[in-house]
mmCIF file with all atom_site columns, C-alpha atoms in Angstrom:
data_model
loop_
_atom_site.group_PDB
_atom_site.id
_atom_site.type_symbol
_atom_site.label_atom_id
_atom_site.label_alt_id
_atom_site.label_comp_id
_atom_site.label_asym_id
_atom_site.label_entity_id
_atom_site.label_seq_id
_atom_site.pdbx_PDB_ins_code
_atom_site.Cartn_x
_atom_site.Cartn_y
_atom_site.Cartn_z
_atom_site.occupancy
_atom_site.B_iso_or_equiv
_atom_site.pdbx_formal_charge
_atom_site.auth_seq_id
_atom_site.auth_comp_id
_atom_site.auth_asym_id
_atom_site.auth_atom_id
_atom_site.pdbx_PDB_model_num
ATOM 1  C CA . MET L 1 1  ? 72.017 34.984 -43.369 1.00 88.00 ? 663 MET L CA 1
ATOM 2  C CA . PRO L 1 2  ? 73.523 31.833 -44.932 1.00 93.00 ? 664 PRO L CA 1
ATOM 3  C CA . VAL L 1 3  ? 72.171 28.482 -43.763 1.00 95.00 ? 665 VAL L CA 1
ATOM 4  C CA . VAL L 1 4  ? 74.367 25.396 -43.578 1.00 96.00 ? 666 VAL L CA 1
ATOM 5  C CA . VAL L 1 5  ? 72.838 21.949 -43.126 1.00 97.00 ? 667 VAL L CA 1
ATOM 6  C CA . VAL L 1 6  ? 74.798 19.133 -41.507 1.00 97.00 ? 668 VAL L CA 1
ATOM 7  C CA . ASP L 1 7  ? 73.495 15.570 -41.793 1.00 98.00 ? 669 ASP L CA 1
ATOM 8  C CA . VAL L 1 8  ? 75.003 12.930 -39.520 1.00 98.00 ? 670 VAL L CA 1
ATOM 9  C CA . VAL L 1 9  ? 74.348 9.211  -40.009 1.00 97.00 ? 671 VAL L CA 1
ATOM 10 C CA . LEU L 1 10 ? 75.859 6.032  -38.664 1.00 96.00 ? 672 LEU L CA 1
ATOM 11 C CA . LYS L 1 11 ? 78.543 4.535  -40.883 1.00 97.00 ? 673 LYS L CA 1
ATOM 12 C CA . PRO L 1 12 ? 77.232 1.650  -43.020 1.00 95.00 ? 674 PRO L CA 1
ATOM 13 C CA . GLU L 1 13 ? 79.178 -0.946 -41.029 1.00 96.00 ? 675 GLU L CA 1
ATOM 14 C CA . ILE L 1 14 ? 77.623 0.194  -37.726 1.00 97.00 ? 676 ILE L CA 1
ATOM 15 C CA . SER L 1 15 ? 74.396 -1.530 -36.674 1.00 96.00 ? 677 SER L CA 1
ATOM 16 C CA . ASP L 1 16 ? 71.379 0.807  -36.561 1.00 97.00 ? 678 ASP L CA 1
ATOM 17 C CA . PRO L 1 17 ? 68.799 -0.665 -34.146 1.00 96.00 ? 679 PRO L CA 1
ATOM 18 C CA . GLN L 1 18 ? 66.491 2.359  -34.416 1.00 96.00 ? 680 GLN L CA 1
ATOM 19 C CA . GLY L 1 19 ? 66.505 2.099  -38.207 1.00 97.00 ? 681 GLY L CA 1
ATOM 20 C CA . GLN L 1 20 ? 65.734 -1.620 -37.935 1.00 97.00 ? 682 GLN L CA 1
ATOM 21 C CA . ALA L 1 21 ? 62.810 -0.879 -35.588 1.00 98.00 ? 683 ALA L CA 1
ATOM 22 C CA . VAL L 1 22 ? 61.378 1.628  -38.061 1.00 97.00 ? 684 VAL L CA 1
ATOM 23 C CA . LEU L 1 23 ? 61.832 -0.845 -40.916 1.00 97.00 ? 685 LEU L CA 1
ATOM 24 C CA . GLY L 1 24 ? 59.968 -3.517 -38.943 1.00 97.00 ? 686 GLY L CA 1
ATOM 25 C CA . ALA L 1 25 ? 57.126 -1.106 -38.158 1.00 98.00 ? 687 ALA L CA 1
ATOM 26 C CA . LEU L 1 26 ? 56.845 -0.114 -41.819 1.00 97.00 ? 688 LEU L CA 1
ATOM 27 C CA . GLY L 1 27 ? 56.456 -3.767 -42.785 1.00 95.00 ? 689 GLY L CA 1
ATOM 28 C CA . ARG L 1 28 ? 53.768 -4.313 -40.148 1.00 97.00 ? 690 ARG L CA 1
ATOM 29 C CA . LEU L 1 29 ? 51.917 -1.259 -41.493 1.00 97.00 ? 691 LEU L CA 1
ATOM 30 C CA . GLY L 1 30 ? 51.918 -2.721 -44.990 1.00 96.00 ? 692 GLY L CA 1
ATOM 31 C CA . HIS L 1 31 ? 54.740 -0.657 -46.489 1.00 96.00 ? 693 HIS L CA 1
ATOM 32 C CA . SER L 1 32 ? 56.695 -3.569 -47.899 1.00 93.00 ? 694 SER L CA 1
ATOM 33 C CA . GLY L 1 33 ? 58.537 -1.568 -50.574 1.00 95.00 ? 695 GLY L CA 1
ATOM 34 C CA . VAL L 1 34 ? 61.030 -0.012 -48.132 1.00 96.00 ? 696 VAL L CA 1
ATOM 35 C CA . ARG L 1 35 ? 64.221 -2.101 -48.104 1.00 96.00 ? 697 ARG L CA 1
ATOM 36 C CA . SER L 1 36 ? 66.353 -0.243 -45.560 1.00 96.00 ? 698 SER L CA 1
ATOM 37 C CA . VAL L 1 37 ? 66.162 2.567  -42.992 1.00 96.00 ? 699 VAL L CA 1
ATOM 38 C CA . ARG L 1 38 ? 69.071 4.461  -41.429 1.00 95.00 ? 700 ARG L CA 1
ATOM 39 C CA . GLN L 1 39 ? 68.333 7.057  -38.777 1.00 95.00 ? 701 GLN L CA 1
ATOM 40 C CA . GLY L 1 40 ? 70.470 10.100 -38.193 1.00 96.00 ? 702 GLY L CA 1
ATOM 41 C CA . LYS L 1 41 ? 70.688 13.684 -37.021 1.00 97.00 ? 703 LYS L CA 1
ATOM 42 C CA . HIS L 1 42 ? 69.932 16.842 -38.997 1.00 98.00 ? 704 HIS L CA 1
ATOM 43 C CA . PHE L 1 43 ? 71.431 20.189 -37.922 1.00 98.00 ? 705 PHE L CA 1
ATOM 44 C CA . VAL L 1 44 ? 70.646 23.611 -39.423 1.00 97.00 ? 706 VAL L CA 1
ATOM 45 C CA . LEU L 1 45 ? 73.227 26.304 -38.702 1.00 96.00 ? 707 LEU L CA 1
ATOM 46 C CA . GLU L 1 46 ? 72.757 29.992 -39.520 1.00 96.00 ? 708 GLU L CA 1
ATOM 47 C CA . VAL L 1 47 ? 76.159 31.591 -39.973 1.00 94.00 ? 709 VAL L CA 1
ATOM 48 C CA . ASP L 1 48 ? 77.435 35.143 -40.294 1.00 94.00 ? 710 ASP L CA 1
ATOM 49 C CA . GLY L 1 49 ? 79.122 36.069 -43.564 1.00 91.00 ? 711 GLY L CA 1
ATOM 50 C CA . THR L 1 50 ? 80.450 33.550 -46.056 1.00 90.00 ? 712 THR L CA 1
ATOM 51 C CA . PRO L 1 51 ? 80.487 30.018 -44.644 1.00 92.00 ? 713 PRO L CA 1
ATOM 52 C CA . ASP L 1 52 ? 83.967 28.580 -44.126 1.00 92.00 ? 714 ASP L CA 1
ATOM 53 C CA . ALA L 1 53 ? 83.732 24.935 -45.230 1.00 94.00 ? 715 ALA L CA 1
ATOM 54 C CA . ALA L 1 54 ? 86.849 23.852 -43.311 1.00 96.00 ? 716 ALA L CA 1
ATOM 55 C CA . GLU L 1 55 ? 85.644 25.445 -40.081 1.00 96.00 ? 717 GLU L CA 1
ATOM 56 C CA . LEU L 1 56 ? 82.166 23.971 -40.486 1.00 96.00 ? 718 LEU L CA 1
ATOM 57 C CA . ARG L 1 57 ? 83.583 20.497 -41.165 1.00 95.00 ? 719 ARG L CA 1
ATOM 58 C CA . GLU L 1 58 ? 85.683 20.813 -37.996 1.00 96.00 ? 720 GLU L CA 1
ATOM 59 C CA . ILE L 1 59 ? 82.574 21.815 -36.007 1.00 96.00 ? 721 ILE L CA 1
ATOM 60 C CA . ALA L 1 60 ? 80.617 18.910 -37.463 1.00 96.00 ? 722 ALA L CA 1
ATOM 61 C CA . GLU L 1 61 ? 83.310 16.308 -36.841 1.00 95.00 ? 723 GLU L CA 1
ATOM 62 C CA . THR L 1 62 ? 84.274 17.452 -33.333 1.00 95.00 ? 724 THR L CA 1
ATOM 63 C CA . LEU L 1 63 ? 80.954 18.525 -31.845 1.00 97.00 ? 725 LEU L CA 1
ATOM 64 C CA . LEU L 1 64 ? 77.995 17.300 -33.891 1.00 97.00 ? 726 LEU L CA 1
ATOM 65 C CA . ALA L 1 65 ? 79.221 13.800 -34.728 1.00 97.00 ? 727 ALA L CA 1
ATOM 66 C CA . ASN L 1 66 ? 81.370 10.984 -33.454 1.00 96.00 ? 728 ASN L CA 1
ATOM 67 C CA . PRO L 1 67 ? 83.693 10.395 -36.444 1.00 94.00 ? 729 PRO L CA 1
ATOM 68 C CA . VAL L 1 68 ? 84.524 6.878  -35.246 1.00 96.00 ? 730 VAL L CA 1
ATOM 69 C CA . ILE L 1 69 ? 80.963 5.653  -35.879 1.00 97.00 ? 731 ILE L CA 1
ATOM 70 C CA . GLU L 1 70 ? 79.241 8.449  -37.832 1.00 97.00 ? 732 GLU L CA 1
ATOM 71 C CA . ASP L 1 71 ? 79.605 10.044 -41.262 1.00 97.00 ? 733 ASP L CA 1
ATOM 72 C CA . VAL L 1 72 ? 79.053 13.779 -41.825 1.00 97.00 ? 734 VAL L CA 1
ATOM 73 C CA . GLU L 1 73 ? 77.624 15.476 -44.908 1.00 96.00 ? 735 GLU L CA 1
ATOM 74 C CA . LEU L 1 74 ? 77.778 19.277 -45.218 1.00 96.00 ? 736 LEU L CA 1
ATOM 75 C CA . HIS L 1 75 ? 75.289 21.142 -47.387 1.00 95.00 ? 737 HIS L CA 1
ATOM 76 C CA . LEU L 1 76 ? 76.646 24.635 -48.033 1.00 92.00 ? 738 LEU L CA 1
ATOM 77 C CA . PRO L 1 77 ? 74.623 27.427 -49.688 1.00 87.00 ? 739 PRO L CA 1
ATOM 78 C CA . THR L 1 78 ? 75.095 27.469 -53.450 1.00 78.00 ? 740 THR L CA 1
ATOM 79 C CA . ASP L 1 79 ? 74.319 31.091 -54.347 1.00 58.00 ? 741 ASP L CA 1
#
Protein backbone atom coordinates (compact mmCIF):
# COMPACT_ATOMS: atom_id res chain seq x y z
CA MET A 1 0.00 0.00 0.00
CA PRO A 2 1.60 3.30 -1.08
CA VAL A 3 2.36 5.85 1.63
CA VAL A 4 2.18 9.58 0.98
CA VAL A 5 3.65 12.06 3.46
CA VAL A 6 2.31 15.60 3.72
CA ASP A 7 4.32 18.20 5.64
CA VAL A 8 2.60 21.46 6.56
CA VAL A 9 4.52 24.45 7.91
CA LEU A 10 3.74 28.10 8.47
CA LYS A 11 4.78 30.36 5.61
CA PRO A 12 8.09 32.15 6.29
CA GLU A 13 6.38 35.53 6.70
CA ILE A 14 4.04 34.19 9.41
CA SER A 15 5.25 34.45 13.01
CA ASP A 16 5.82 31.07 14.68
CA PRO A 17 5.53 31.53 18.47
CA GLN A 18 5.86 27.80 19.18
CA GLY A 19 9.05 27.63 17.12
CA GLN A 20 10.40 30.66 18.99
CA ALA A 21 9.61 28.99 22.34
CA VAL A 22 11.50 25.86 21.29
CA LEU A 23 14.43 27.96 20.08
CA GLY A 24 14.55 29.76 23.44
CA ALA A 25 14.47 26.46 25.33
CA LEU A 26 17.28 25.06 23.19
CA GLY A 27 19.44 28.06 24.06
CA ARG A 28 18.72 27.67 27.77
CA LEU A 29 19.71 23.99 27.51
CA GLY A 30 23.05 24.93 25.99
CA HIS A 31 22.28 24.14 22.35
CA SER A 32 23.46 27.44 20.94
CA GLY A 33 24.13 26.15 17.41
CA VAL A 34 20.45 26.10 16.39
CA ARG A 35 19.60 29.35 14.59
CA SER A 36 15.91 28.88 13.81
CA VAL A 37 12.98 26.55 14.55
CA ARG A 38 9.71 26.28 12.62
CA GLN A 39 7.04 23.92 13.89
CA GLY A 40 4.57 22.18 11.65
CA LYS A 41 2.34 19.19 11.05
CA HIS A 42 3.29 15.82 9.56
CA PHE A 43 0.62 13.58 8.00
CA VAL A 44 1.10 10.02 6.72
CA LEU A 45 -1.58 8.80 4.33
CA GLU A 46 -1.88 5.20 3.11
CA VAL A 47 -3.63 5.19 -0.25
CA ASP A 48 -5.13 2.52 -2.49
CA GLY A 49 -3.54 2.07 -5.91
CA THR A 50 -1.30 4.63 -7.56
CA PRO A 51 -1.33 7.97 -5.73
CA ASP A 52 -2.93 10.81 -7.68
CA ALA A 53 -0.73 13.86 -7.01
CA ALA A 54 -3.42 16.38 -8.00
CA GLU A 55 -6.02 14.78 -5.74
CA LEU A 56 -3.57 14.55 -2.85
CA ARG A 57 -2.55 18.20 -3.27
CA GLU A 58 -6.24 19.17 -3.20
CA ILE A 59 -6.73 17.14 0.01
CA ALA A 60 -3.67 18.74 1.58
CA GLU A 61 -4.61 22.30 0.65
CA THR A 62 -8.31 22.07 1.53
CA LEU A 63 -8.31 19.83 4.59
CA LEU A 64 -4.84 19.43 6.09
CA ALA A 65 -3.60 23.01 5.74
CA ASN A 66 -4.74 26.60 5.66
CA PRO A 67 -3.19 27.80 2.37
CA VAL A 68 -3.42 31.44 3.47
CA ILE A 69 -0.83 30.94 6.22
CA GLU A 70 0.68 27.48 5.60
CA ASP A 71 2.80 25.84 2.91
CA VAL A 72 2.31 22.20 1.89
CA GLU A 73 4.96 19.73 0.74
CA LEU A 74 3.91 16.36 -0.71
CA HIS A 75 6.25 13.38 -0.58
CA LEU A 76 5.01 10.77 -3.04
CA PRO A 77 6.41 7.22 -3.27
CA THR A 78 9.26 6.98 -5.76
CA ASP A 79 9.18 3.30 -6.76
